[in-house]
């Protein structure tokens, strides 16, 4: 994969119209798009079908978690959409049900470990008696053993996670911020180049491109940084 295959643009905008305008602006520079809750509930799933039809890659960031039967049926229907990636929270039973449901399809299932907006204090508030890194590594191991296609984690942990999951699983890292940019509500952020060097296979970038005065130039700059890291 080259840098273009590894950059996932987060369509974190309030309307499908704004998403479509951004997609037109980025043209052939970006080929992989993430659709999450914000857009999914206002027509984003229909947009996903359109993107697949147009030859784009699509990552549905739905973070599924429910009883096994419900997760399995959801995954079965997502697989029929022809999208490339789907997230679910990295709970062992849910992951095993999802893997069984996706068998025979090309859908890459991603286990979400610890959200990049959470730090150690947030985990304590949520009732966990561990630190983010330890929990990420535990869930990465469980995802590997369940047969998942990949992991979502902060690029701060990607090198350690890569040593757990091996070379073949996808390692998708949000919370990517070019040097000097605002971290926003993210607490564990990494630059695009460092994320690649740490072992990330795909980088999810939203606000640094979406909110830029020139989104196309911002995307090209990030791709250049990724390409430089890949060639090192």
Short mmCIF file of C-alpha atoms in Angstrom, two decimals:
data_model
loop_
_atom_site.label_atom_id
_atom_site.label_comp_id
_atom_site.label_asym_id
_atom_site.label_seq_id
_atom_site.Cartn_x
_atom_site.Cartn_y
_atom_site.Cartn_z
CA UNK A 1 0.00 0.00 0.00
CA UNK A 2 1.14 3.53 -0.70
CA UNK A 3 0.25 6.56 1.43
CA UNK A 4 -3.03 7.15 -0.44
CA UNK A 5 -4.25 3.66 0.48
CA UNK A 6 -3.39 4.27 4.14
CA UNK A 7 -5.03 7.67 4.70
CA UNK A 8 -8.67 7.46 5.87
CA UNK A 9 -10.51 10.78 5.82
CA UNK A 10 -13.05 11.07 8.63
CA UNK A 11 -16.25 12.53 7.19
CA UNK A 12 -17.13 14.07 10.56
CA UNK A 13 -19.52 16.69 9.19
CA UNK A 14 -23.19 17.32 10.01
CA UNK A 15 -24.79 16.73 6.59
CA UNK A 16 -24.39 14.51 3.55
CA UNK A 17 -24.25 17.63 1.40
CA UNK A 18 -21.16 18.87 3.24
CA UNK A 19 -19.60 15.42 2.98
CA UNK A 20 -20.24 15.27 -0.76
CA UNK A 21 -18.76 18.74 -1.24
CA UNK A 22 -15.63 17.69 0.65
CA UNK A 23 -15.32 14.52 -1.41
CA UNK A 24 -15.53 16.56 -4.61
CA UNK A 25 -12.89 18.98 -3.31
CA UNK A 26 -10.48 16.16 -2.51
CA UNK A 27 -11.06 14.39 -5.82
CA UNK A 28 -8.62 11.57 -6.51
CA UNK A 29 -6.24 12.69 -3.75
CA UNK A 30 -8.23 10.78 -1.11
CA UNK A 31 -9.65 7.33 -1.82
CA UNK A 32 -10.67 6.08 1.66
CA UNK A 33 -13.44 7.59 3.81
CA UNK A 34 -14.71 6.98 7.34
CA UNK A 35 -18.38 7.37 8.18
CA UNK A 36 -19.27 7.50 11.87
CA UNK A 37 -22.29 8.25 14.03
CA UNK A 38 -22.65 11.93 13.14
CA UNK A 39 -23.09 11.32 9.43
CA UNK A 40 -24.63 7.85 9.60
CA UNK A 41 -27.83 9.13 11.17
CA UNK A 42 -28.48 11.76 8.48
CA UNK A 43 -27.97 9.63 5.37
CA UNK A 44 -24.37 8.54 5.74
CA UNK A 45 -25.15 4.87 5.18
CA UNK A 46 -26.68 5.71 1.82
CA UNK A 47 -23.57 7.76 1.06
CA UNK A 48 -21.49 4.69 1.91
CA UNK A 49 -23.30 2.78 -0.85
CA UNK A 50 -22.55 5.62 -3.29
CA UNK A 51 -18.87 5.68 -2.36
CA UNK A 52 -18.57 1.91 -2.82
CA UNK A 53 -20.27 2.25 -6.22
CA UNK A 54 -17.77 4.95 -7.18
CA UNK A 55 -14.80 2.74 -6.32
CA UNK A 56 -13.89 4.40 -3.03
CA UNK A 57 -12.94 2.51 0.11
CA UNK A 58 -15.26 2.91 3.10
CA UNK A 59 -14.72 2.47 6.83
CA UNK A 60 -17.92 2.33 8.90
CA UNK A 61 -17.04 3.43 12.40
CA UNK A 62 -20.08 2.03 14.22
CA UNK A 63 -18.32 0.61 17.30
CA UNK A 64 -20.84 -2.20 17.65
CA UNK A 65 -21.44 -3.84 21.02
CA UNK A 66 -24.49 -5.92 21.91
CA UNK A 67 -25.52 -9.50 22.55
CA UNK A 68 -23.86 -11.98 20.22
CA UNK A 69 -26.89 -12.59 18.02
CA UNK A 70 -27.50 -8.88 17.43
CA UNK A 71 -23.85 -8.21 16.62
CA UNK A 72 -23.76 -11.15 14.22
CA UNK A 73 -26.83 -10.04 12.27
CA UNK A 74 -25.55 -6.49 12.09
CA UNK A 75 -22.19 -7.63 10.75
CA UNK A 76 -23.87 -9.86 8.17
CA UNK A 77 -25.76 -6.90 6.74
CA UNK A 78 -22.75 -4.60 6.79
CA UNK A 79 -20.76 -7.22 4.88
CA UNK A 80 -23.42 -7.15 2.14
CA UNK A 81 -22.84 -3.41 1.68
CA UNK A 82 -19.38 -3.99 0.24
CA UNK A 83 -17.60 -1.62 2.62
CA UNK A 84 -14.02 -2.33 3.63
CA UNK A 85 -13.85 -1.86 7.41
CA UNK A 86 -16.21 -1.96 10.40
CA UNK A 87 -15.47 -1.27 14.06
CA UNK A 88 -16.78 -2.98 17.15
CA UNK A 89 -15.69 -2.66 20.74
CA UNK A 90 -13.01 -5.24 21.52
CA UNK A 91 -15.00 -7.45 23.88
CA UNK A 92 -14.14 -11.12 23.28
CA UNK A 93 -17.68 -12.51 22.89
CA UNK A 94 -18.73 -9.74 20.53
CA UNK A 95 -15.58 -10.16 18.45
CA UNK A 96 -16.01 -13.91 18.12
CA UNK A 97 -19.63 -13.47 17.01
CA UNK A 98 -18.62 -10.81 14.47
CA UNK A 99 -15.79 -12.90 13.03
CA UNK A 100 -18.13 -15.86 12.52
CA UNK A 101 -20.72 -13.62 10.85
CA UNK A 102 -18.18 -12.01 8.48
CA UNK A 103 -16.63 -15.32 7.40
CA UNK A 104 -16.37 -15.57 3.63
CA UNK A 105 -16.60 -11.81 3.07
CA UNK A 106 -13.88 -9.22 2.47
CA UNK A 107 -14.99 -7.12 5.44
CA UNK A 108 -12.12 -6.20 7.78
CA UNK A 109 -13.34 -6.17 11.36
CA UNK A 110 -11.55 -3.76 13.68
CA UNK A 111 -11.52 -4.03 17.46
CA UNK A 112 -11.65 -0.67 19.23
CA UNK A 113 -9.35 -0.88 22.24
CA UNK A 114 -9.33 2.40 24.22
CA UNK A 115 -10.69 5.61 22.71
CA UNK A 116 -8.03 8.21 21.95
CA UNK A 117 -10.08 10.77 23.90
CA UNK A 118 -9.48 8.77 27.11
CA UNK A 119 -6.53 8.86 29.45
CA UNK A 120 -5.73 7.03 32.71
CA UNK A 121 -8.06 9.21 34.78
CA UNK A 122 -10.93 8.52 32.38
CA UNK A 123 -10.40 4.78 32.74
CA UNK A 124 -10.55 5.09 36.53
CA UNK A 125 -13.83 7.01 36.19
CA UNK A 126 -15.15 4.20 33.98
CA UNK A 127 -14.33 1.59 36.62
CA UNK A 128 -11.11 0.15 35.18
CA UNK A 129 -8.19 -0.62 37.48
CA UNK A 130 -5.55 -0.36 34.76
CA UNK A 131 -3.79 2.14 32.54
CA UNK A 132 -4.63 2.75 28.84
CA UNK A 133 -1.55 0.98 27.48
CA UNK A 134 -2.14 -2.21 29.48
CA UNK A 135 -5.81 -2.33 28.48
CA UNK A 136 -4.97 -1.69 24.82
CA UNK A 137 -2.47 -4.55 24.76
CA UNK A 138 -4.88 -6.92 26.49
CA UNK A 139 -7.63 -6.15 24.00
CA UNK A 140 -5.22 -6.40 21.08
CA UNK A 141 -4.29 -9.90 22.18
CA UNK A 142 -7.96 -10.83 22.52
CA UNK A 143 -8.72 -9.43 19.06
CA UNK A 144 -5.86 -11.42 17.55
CA UNK A 145 -7.07 -14.60 19.21
CA UNK A 146 -10.64 -13.98 18.04
CA UNK A 147 -9.52 -13.75 14.41
CA UNK A 148 -10.24 -10.06 13.92
CA UNK A 149 -8.86 -8.23 10.91
CA UNK A 150 -7.31 -5.41 12.87
CA UNK A 151 -7.13 -3.06 15.82
CA UNK A 152 -7.98 0.58 16.49
CA UNK A 153 -5.74 2.29 19.02
CA UNK A 154 -3.72 5.43 19.57
CA UNK A 155 -0.51 5.60 17.57
CA UNK A 156 1.21 6.07 20.94
CA UNK A 157 0.60 2.35 21.48
CA UNK A 158 0.92 1.15 17.88
CA UNK A 159 4.50 -0.10 18.15
CA UNK A 160 3.67 -2.22 21.21
CA UNK A 161 0.41 -3.41 19.64
CA UNK A 162 2.20 -4.38 16.44
CA UNK A 163 4.46 -6.66 18.47
CA UNK A 164 1.34 -8.37 19.86
CA UNK A 165 -0.75 -8.74 16.70
CA UNK A 166 2.06 -9.43 14.23
CA UNK A 167 2.66 -7.96 10.77
CA UNK A 168 -0.54 -8.90 8.96
CA UNK A 169 -3.41 -7.39 10.95
CA UNK A 170 -4.51 -3.83 10.19
CA UNK A 171 -3.52 -1.26 12.79
CA UNK A 172 -5.75 1.79 12.42
CA UNK A 173 -4.91 4.89 14.42
CA UNK A 174 -7.13 7.95 14.92
CA UNK A 175 -6.03 10.99 16.92
CA UNK A 176 -3.59 12.00 14.18
CA UNK A 177 -2.48 15.60 14.34
CA UNK A 178 0.20 17.28 12.20
CA UNK A 179 2.85 19.07 14.24
CA UNK A 180 1.53 22.36 15.61
CA UNK A 181 -2.16 21.59 15.10
CA UNK A 182 -4.82 21.73 17.82
CA UNK A 183 -5.38 18.41 19.62
CA UNK A 184 -9.06 19.29 20.25
CA UNK A 185 -10.71 16.68 22.47
CA UNK A 186 -8.03 14.07 21.75
CA UNK A 187 -5.63 13.25 24.58
CA UNK A 188 -3.27 10.71 22.98
CA UNK A 189 -2.22 12.25 19.66
CA UNK A 190 0.65 11.53 17.25
CA UNK A 191 1.90 13.10 14.01
CA UNK A 192 1.29 11.27 10.70
CA UNK A 193 4.96 10.45 10.21
CA UNK A 194 5.45 9.10 13.71
CA UNK A 195 2.29 6.99 13.40
CA UNK A 196 3.64 5.30 10.29
CA UNK A 197 7.05 4.78 11.87
CA UNK A 198 5.37 3.26 14.94
CA UNK A 199 3.74 0.56 12.83
CA UNK A 200 0.30 1.95 11.97
CA UNK A 201 -1.13 0.60 8.72
CA UNK A 202 -3.89 3.22 8.34
CA UNK A 203 -4.30 6.73 9.73
CA UNK A 204 -7.71 8.27 10.39
CA UNK A 205 -7.57 12.03 9.95
CA UNK A 206 -10.62 14.25 10.41
CA UNK A 207 -10.44 17.81 11.65
CA UNK A 208 -6.92 18.65 10.40
CA UNK A 209 -8.32 18.22 6.88
CA UNK A 210 -12.05 18.86 7.29
CA UNK A 211 -11.57 22.12 9.19
CA UNK A 212 -8.60 23.35 7.14
CA UNK A 213 -8.99 26.51 5.07
CA UNK A 214 -7.69 24.44 2.14
CA UNK A 215 -8.65 20.79 2.73
CA UNK A 216 -6.95 19.58 -0.46
CA UNK A 217 -3.63 21.17 0.47
CA UNK A 218 -3.92 19.80 4.00
CA UNK A 219 -4.56 16.28 2.70
CA UNK A 220 -1.60 16.50 0.30
CA UNK A 221 0.68 17.70 3.08
CA UNK A 222 -0.29 14.78 5.32
CA UNK A 223 0.15 12.32 2.44
CA UNK A 224 3.61 13.75 1.76
CA UNK A 225 4.58 13.27 5.41
CA UNK A 226 3.25 9.70 5.35
CA UNK A 227 5.09 8.92 2.11
CA UNK A 228 8.35 10.22 3.55
CA UNK A 229 7.95 7.98 6.60
CA UNK A 230 7.11 4.98 4.41
CA UNK A 231 10.23 5.49 2.31
CA UNK A 232 12.56 5.74 5.30
#
